[in-house]
Amino acid sequence: EGMMPPAGMMPPEGSFGPDPAQMEAMQKQAQQMQMRGMLRGIKQGMRGMGQGMKMMKNMMAKLEKQGIAVPQDLRDAIAKAEELMAYVQGIQSADEITDIDAFMEKMDQMRDVGEMMQDWGPKLGELFRLSQMTKEADRQIKKLEKAVTRAKAQAARSKTDLSDIVAQIETAFTAAQAALADAKAKTDPEEKQEAIEAFFEQMQNA
């Protein structure tokens, strides 16, 4: 029969396996290592996000300068991204993250705004392309405005009543202005393209 260990060497009942305090310490250590890796990865990813955001803000500023509307949800996403980036940059060590649930919630928010910005990247590029068409539309409007001024001057000098012709030109000018304003206000690229095309079609019929 196998030999039994002396009574003094028997482990106390229920003490098999690691000590609970040791287990908790090991879990905490593993969690900290995981958080360090996560924080390092997030900070690395933020560099690319920051560069992309800078490009988008520059493009948005150019669009706004041309009177092209930029969607409010994109503005909000960029503002939120800046807030979250400042939050992460303020964390010097993973040991500072005491509320892991709150931290993970913020990372979920960062992922959401990152996805929105990624989705809007090509759309902004398309809006920028369409802004070149809008510039041409502005030139057409100025030409039509000059035509209205000339028609009024000619009507004033003419002995013939040209009020109907002047009224028609003014109506065409007002409608073209409204169509261009509508095109500029569109923030969805497809809708904007349709509105700009509608404007040029209207100009052809003016």
mmCIF file of N, CA, C and O in Angstrom, residues 92-149:
data_model
loop_
_atom_site.group_PDB
_atom_site.id
_atom_site.type_symbol
_atom_site.label_atom_id
_atom_site.label_comp_id
_atom_site.label_asym_id
_atom_site.label_seq_id
_atom_site.Cartn_x
_atom_site.Cartn_y
_atom_site.Cartn_z
ATOM 1 N N GLN A 92 -0.764 58.370 -19.545
ATOM 2 C CA GLN A 92 0.669 58.098 -19.702
ATOM 3 C C GLN A 92 1.000 56.620 -19.495
ATOM 4 O O GLN A 92 1.966 56.114 -20.051
ATOM 5 N N SER A 93 0.198 55.958 -18.682
ATOM 6 C CA SER A 93 0.468 54.543 -18.375
ATOM 7 C C SER A 93 -0.858 53.799 -18.218
ATOM 8 O O SER A 93 -1.858 54.379 -17.775
ATOM 9 N N ALA A 94 -0.845 52.521 -18.595
ATOM 10 C CA ALA A 94 -2.052 51.700 -18.453
ATOM 11 C C ALA A 94 -2.471 51.584 -16.995
ATOM 12 O O ALA A 94 -3.638 51.321 -16.701
ATOM 13 N N ASP A 95 -1.518 51.780 -16.064
ATOM 14 C CA ASP A 95 -1.831 51.709 -14.628
ATOM 15 C C ASP A 95 -2.800 52.817 -14.210
ATOM 16 O O ASP A 95 -3.452 52.719 -13.176
ATOM 17 N N GLU A 96 -2.859 53.882 -15.030
ATOM 18 C CA GLU A 96 -3.752 54.998 -14.707
ATOM 19 C C GLU A 96 -5.213 54.668 -15.012
ATOM 20 O O GLU A 96 -6.118 55.377 -14.575
ATOM 21 N N ILE A 97 -5.433 53.610 -15.802
ATOM 22 C CA ILE A 97 -6.810 53.241 -16.178
ATOM 23 C C ILE A 97 -7.412 52.434 -15.029
ATOM 24 O O ILE A 97 -7.193 51.240 -14.897
ATOM 25 N N THR A 98 -8.152 53.115 -14.192
ATOM 26 C CA THR A 98 -8.744 52.454 -13.021
ATOM 27 C C THR A 98 -10.144 51.914 -13.331
ATOM 28 O O THR A 98 -10.553 50.904 -12.780
ATOM 29 N N ASP A 99 -10.862 52.618 -14.219
ATOM 30 C CA ASP A 99 -12.209 52.167 -14.598
ATOM 31 C C ASP A 99 -12.128 51.593 -16.011
ATOM 32 O O ASP A 99 -12.220 52.325 -17.003
ATOM 33 N N ILE A 100 -11.936 50.293 -16.087
ATOM 34 C CA ILE A 100 -11.733 49.643 -17.387
ATOM 35 C C ILE A 100 -12.992 49.718 -18.247
ATOM 36 O O ILE A 100 -12.921 49.927 -19.462
ATOM 37 N N ASP A 101 -14.160 49.582 -17.631
ATOM 38 C CA ASP A 101 -15.418 49.642 -18.394
ATOM 39 C C ASP A 101 -15.588 51.003 -19.069
ATOM 40 O O ASP A 101 -15.989 51.082 -20.242
ATOM 41 N N ALA A 102 -15.267 52.074 -18.327
ATOM 42 C CA ALA A 102 -15.384 53.430 -18.880
ATOM 43 C C ALA A 102 -14.386 53.617 -20.027
ATOM 44 O O ALA A 102 -14.708 54.229 -21.049
ATOM 45 N N PHE A 103 -13.189 53.077 -19.842
ATOM 46 C CA PHE A 103 -12.158 53.176 -20.883
ATOM 47 C C PHE A 103 -12.610 52.440 -22.150
ATOM 48 O O PHE A 103 -12.500 52.972 -23.258
ATOM 49 N N MET A 104 -13.131 51.228 -21.979
ATOM 50 C CA MET A 104 -13.566 50.440 -23.132
ATOM 51 C C MET A 104 -14.735 51.106 -23.850
ATOM 52 O O MET A 104 -14.849 51.031 -25.081
ATOM 53 N N GLU A 105 -15.595 51.774 -23.090
ATOM 54 C CA GLU A 105 -16.730 52.483 -23.693
ATOM 55 C C GLU A 105 -16.219 53.610 -24.593
ATOM 56 O O GLU A 105 -16.724 53.823 -25.694
ATOM 57 N N LYS A 106 -15.196 54.319 -24.113
ATOM 58 C CA LYS A 106 -14.614 55.394 -24.913
ATOM 59 C C LYS A 106 -13.930 54.839 -26.161
ATOM 60 O O LYS A 106 -13.959 55.461 -27.230
ATOM 61 N N MET A 107 -13.321 53.666 -26.035
ATOM 62 C CA MET A 107 -12.677 53.060 -27.203
ATOM 63 C C MET A 107 -13.720 52.623 -28.241
ATOM 64 O O MET A 107 -13.477 52.690 -29.436
ATOM 65 N N ASP A 108 -14.887 52.186 -27.745
ATOM 66 C CA ASP A 108 -15.993 51.858 -28.659
ATOM 67 C C ASP A 108 -16.442 53.107 -29.411
ATOM 68 O O ASP A 108 -16.725 53.066 -30.612
ATOM 69 N N GLN A 109 -16.498 54.228 -28.680
ATOM 70 C CA GLN A 109 -16.884 55.498 -29.299
ATOM 71 C C GLN A 109 -15.855 55.914 -30.347
ATOM 72 O O GLN A 109 -16.210 56.405 -31.425
ATOM 73 N N MET A 110 -14.570 55.707 -30.022
ATOM 74 C CA MET A 110 -13.509 56.060 -30.967
ATOM 75 C C MET A 110 -13.612 55.215 -32.239
ATOM 76 O O MET A 110 -13.407 55.711 -33.350
ATOM 77 N N ARG A 111 -13.932 53.937 -32.069
ATOM 78 C CA ARG A 111 -14.086 53.066 -33.235
ATOM 79 C C ARG A 111 -15.250 53.547 -34.108
ATOM 80 O O ARG A 111 -15.146 53.584 -35.339
ATOM 81 N N ASP A 112 -16.345 53.945 -33.460
ATOM 82 C CA ASP A 112 -17.522 54.406 -34.200
ATOM 83 C C ASP A 112 -17.218 55.665 -35.012
ATOM 84 O O ASP A 112 -17.566 55.750 -36.192
ATOM 85 N N VAL A 113 -16.574 56.653 -34.364
ATOM 86 C CA VAL A 113 -16.284 57.897 -35.083
ATOM 87 C C VAL A 113 -15.217 57.653 -36.153
ATOM 88 O O VAL A 113 -15.236 58.276 -37.221
ATOM 89 N N GLY A 114 -14.307 56.728 -35.874
ATOM 90 C CA GLY A 114 -13.285 56.373 -36.866
ATOM 91 C C GLY A 114 -13.915 55.774 -38.114
ATOM 92 O O GLY A 114 -13.524 56.097 -39.241
ATOM 93 N N GLU A 115 -14.909 54.921 -37.913
ATOM 94 C CA GLU A 115 -15.610 54.304 -39.041
ATOM 95 C C GLU A 115 -16.385 55.353 -39.841
ATOM 96 O O GLU A 115 -16.418 55.313 -41.077
ATOM 97 N N MET A 116 -16.991 56.298 -39.122
ATOM 98 C CA MET A 116 -17.740 57.354 -39.805
ATOM 99 C C MET A 116 -16.806 58.226 -40.647
ATOM 100 O O MET A 116 -17.109 58.556 -41.801
ATOM 101 N N MET A 117 -15.646 58.570 -40.074
ATOM 102 C CA MET A 117 -14.676 59.393 -40.800
ATOM 103 C C MET A 117 -14.117 58.632 -42.002
ATOM 104 O O MET A 117 -13.896 59.206 -43.073
ATOM 105 N N GLN A 118 -13.896 57.345 -41.826
ATOM 106 C CA GLN A 118 -13.392 56.512 -42.928
ATOM 107 C C GLN A 118 -14.430 56.456 -44.054
ATOM 108 O O GLN A 118 -14.082 56.481 -45.231
ATOM 109 N N ASP A 119 -15.694 56.390 -43.648
ATOM 110 C CA ASP A 119 -16.774 56.351 -44.630
ATOM 111 C C ASP A 119 -16.888 57.682 -45.377
ATOM 112 O O ASP A 119 -17.182 57.714 -46.568
ATOM 113 N N TRP A 120 -16.631 58.788 -44.665
ATOM 114 C CA TRP A 120 -16.791 60.110 -45.258
ATOM 115 C C TRP A 120 -15.573 60.551 -46.059
ATOM 116 O O TRP A 120 -15.660 61.504 -46.835
ATOM 117 N N GLY A 121 -14.427 59.876 -45.899
ATOM 118 C CA GLY A 121 -13.219 60.259 -46.628
ATOM 119 C C GLY A 121 -13.448 60.363 -48.124
ATOM 120 O O GLY A 121 -13.273 61.439 -48.731
ATOM 121 N N PRO A 122 -13.869 59.269 -48.791
ATOM 122 C CA PRO A 122 -14.122 59.340 -50.236
ATOM 123 C C PRO A 122 -15.271 60.272 -50.595
ATOM 124 O O PRO A 122 -15.268 60.897 -51.663
ATOM 125 N N LYS A 123 -16.264 60.382 -49.714
ATOM 126 C CA LYS A 123 -17.394 61.273 -49.988
ATOM 127 C C LYS A 123 -16.942 62.733 -50.020
ATOM 128 O O LYS A 123 -17.403 63.521 -50.846
ATOM 129 N N LEU A 124 -16.018 63.077 -49.105
ATOM 130 C CA LEU A 124 -15.492 64.444 -49.099
ATOM 131 C C LEU A 124 -14.722 64.717 -50.383
ATOM 132 O O LEU A 124 -14.796 65.807 -50.947
ATOM 133 N N GLY A 125 -13.971 63.714 -50.826
ATOM 134 C CA GLY A 125 -13.244 63.845 -52.088
ATOM 135 C C GLY A 125 -14.193 64.095 -53.241
ATOM 136 O O GLY A 125 -13.923 64.917 -54.132
ATOM 137 N N GLU A 126 -15.331 63.407 -53.219
ATOM 138 C CA GLU A 126 -16.339 63.583 -54.271
ATOM 139 C C GLU A 126 -16.971 64.969 -54.179
ATOM 140 O O GLU A 126 -17.204 65.629 -55.203
ATOM 141 N N LEU A 127 -17.232 65.415 -52.940
ATOM 142 C CA LEU A 127 -17.785 66.761 -52.766
ATOM 143 C C LEU A 127 -16.805 67.812 -53.282
ATOM 144 O O LEU A 127 -17.205 68.815 -53.879
ATOM 145 N N PHE A 128 -15.517 67.565 -53.045
ATOM 146 C CA PHE A 128 -14.494 68.504 -53.506
ATOM 147 C C PHE A 128 -14.473 68.550 -55.038
ATOM 148 O O PHE A 128 -14.321 69.615 -55.641
ATOM 149 N N ARG A 129 -14.623 67.384 -55.663
ATOM 150 C CA ARG A 129 -14.678 67.337 -57.138
ATOM 151 C C ARG A 129 -15.895 68.107 -57.645
ATOM 152 O O ARG A 129 -15.803 68.886 -58.607
ATOM 153 N N LEU A 130 -17.014 67.909 -56.965
ATOM 154 C CA LEU A 130 -18.239 68.596 -57.376
ATOM 155 C C LEU A 130 -18.152 70.102 -57.142
ATOM 156 O O LEU A 130 -18.838 70.883 -57.809
ATOM 157 N N SER A 131 -17.289 70.492 -56.202
ATOM 158 C CA SER A 131 -17.135 71.929 -55.935
ATOM 159 C C SER A 131 -16.549 72.644 -57.142
ATOM 160 O O SER A 131 -16.787 73.841 -57.349
ATOM 161 N N GLN A 132 -15.765 71.915 -57.949
ATOM 162 C CA GLN A 132 -15.223 72.505 -59.173
ATOM 163 C C GLN A 132 -16.365 72.792 -60.158
ATOM 164 O O GLN A 132 -16.351 73.810 -60.872
ATOM 165 N N MET A 133 -17.361 71.901 -60.194
ATOM 166 C CA MET A 133 -18.542 72.132 -61.031
ATOM 167 C C MET A 133 -19.335 73.322 -60.492
ATOM 168 O O MET A 133 -19.917 74.100 -61.264
ATOM 169 N N THR A 134 -19.339 73.466 -59.167
ATOM 170 C CA THR A 134 -20.058 74.582 -58.553
ATOM 171 C C THR A 134 -19.403 75.908 -58.924
ATOM 172 O O THR A 134 -20.088 76.925 -59.098
ATOM 173 N N LYS A 135 -18.067 75.900 -59.033
ATOM 174 C CA LYS A 135 -17.360 77.116 -59.447
ATOM 175 C C LYS A 135 -17.823 77.554 -60.841
ATOM 176 O O LYS A 135 -18.048 78.741 -61.087
ATOM 177 N N GLU A 136 -17.947 76.571 -61.727
ATOM 178 C CA GLU A 136 -18.427 76.866 -63.077
ATOM 179 C C GLU A 136 -19.867 77.389 -63.022
ATOM 180 O O GLU A 136 -20.235 78.307 -63.770
ATOM 181 N N ALA A 137 -20.660 76.817 -62.121
ATOM 182 C CA ALA A 137 -22.048 77.280 -61.954
ATOM 183 C C ALA A 137 -22.073 78.730 -61.484
ATOM 184 O O ALA A 137 -22.910 79.523 -61.937
ATOM 185 N N ASP A 138 -21.145 79.084 -60.587
ATOM 186 C CA ASP A 138 -21.056 80.478 -60.116
ATOM 187 C C ASP A 138 -20.741 81.420 -61.281
ATOM 188 O O ASP A 138 -21.291 82.531 -61.370
ATOM 189 N N ARG A 139 -19.851 80.973 -62.163
ATOM 190 C CA ARG A 139 -19.502 81.804 -63.328
ATOM 191 C C ARG A 139 -20.723 82.003 -64.232
ATOM 192 O O ARG A 139 -20.951 83.108 -64.760
ATOM 193 N N GLN A 140 -21.500 80.927 -64.403
ATOM 194 C CA GLN A 140 -22.705 81.011 -65.248
ATOM 195 C C GLN A 140 -23.720 81.979 -64.647
ATOM 196 O O GLN A 140 -24.374 82.742 -65.369
ATOM 197 N N ILE A 141 -23.836 81.937 -63.325
ATOM 198 C CA ILE A 141 -24.781 82.827 -62.639
ATOM 199 C C ILE A 141 -24.370 84.289 -62.838
ATOM 200 O O ILE A 141 -25.210 85.174 -63.076
ATOM 201 N N LYS A 142 -23.065 84.551 -62.748
ATOM 202 C CA LYS A 142 -22.574 85.929 -62.921
ATOM 203 C C LYS A 142 -22.859 86.428 -64.347
ATOM 204 O O LYS A 142 -23.214 87.589 -64.552
ATOM 205 N N LYS A 143 -22.681 85.533 -65.316
ATOM 206 C CA LYS A 143 -22.981 85.887 -66.710
ATOM 207 C C LYS A 143 -24.460 86.241 -66.869
ATOM 208 O O LYS A 143 -24.826 87.204 -67.535
ATOM 209 N N LEU A 144 -25.313 85.401 -66.244
ATOM 210 C CA LEU A 144 -26.759 85.630 -66.345
ATOM 211 C C LEU A 144 -27.149 86.923 -65.641
ATOM 212 O O LEU A 144 -28.017 87.670 -66.110
ATOM 213 N N GLU A 145 -26.473 87.220 -64.546
ATOM 214 C CA GLU A 145 -26.751 88.456 -63.806
ATOM 215 C C GLU A 145 -26.407 89.674 -64.677
ATOM 216 O O GLU A 145 -27.142 90.667 -64.697
ATOM 217 N N LYS A 146 -25.282 89.576 -65.392
ATOM 218 C CA LYS A 146 -24.901 90.670 -66.292
ATOM 219 C C LYS A 146 -25.908 90.806 -67.423
ATOM 220 O O LYS A 146 -26.210 91.930 -67.869
ATOM 221 N N ALA A 147 -26.425 89.672 -67.895
ATOM 222 C CA ALA A 147 -27.439 89.702 -68.961
ATOM 223 C C ALA A 147 -28.698 90.415 -68.476
ATOM 224 O O ALA A 147 -29.331 91.167 -69.237
ATOM 225 N N VAL A 148 -29.070 90.190 -67.220
ATOM 226 C CA VAL A 148 -30.239 90.863 -66.648
ATOM 227 C C VAL A 148 -29.997 92.364 -66.600
ATOM 228 O O VAL A 148 -30.874 93.173 -66.968
ATOM 229 N N THR A 149 -28.789 92.757 -66.157
ATOM 230 C CA THR A 149 -28.449 94.184 -66.070
ATOM 231 C C THR A 149 -28.484 94.844 -67.445
ATOM 232 O O THR A 149 -29.014 95.957 -67.606
#
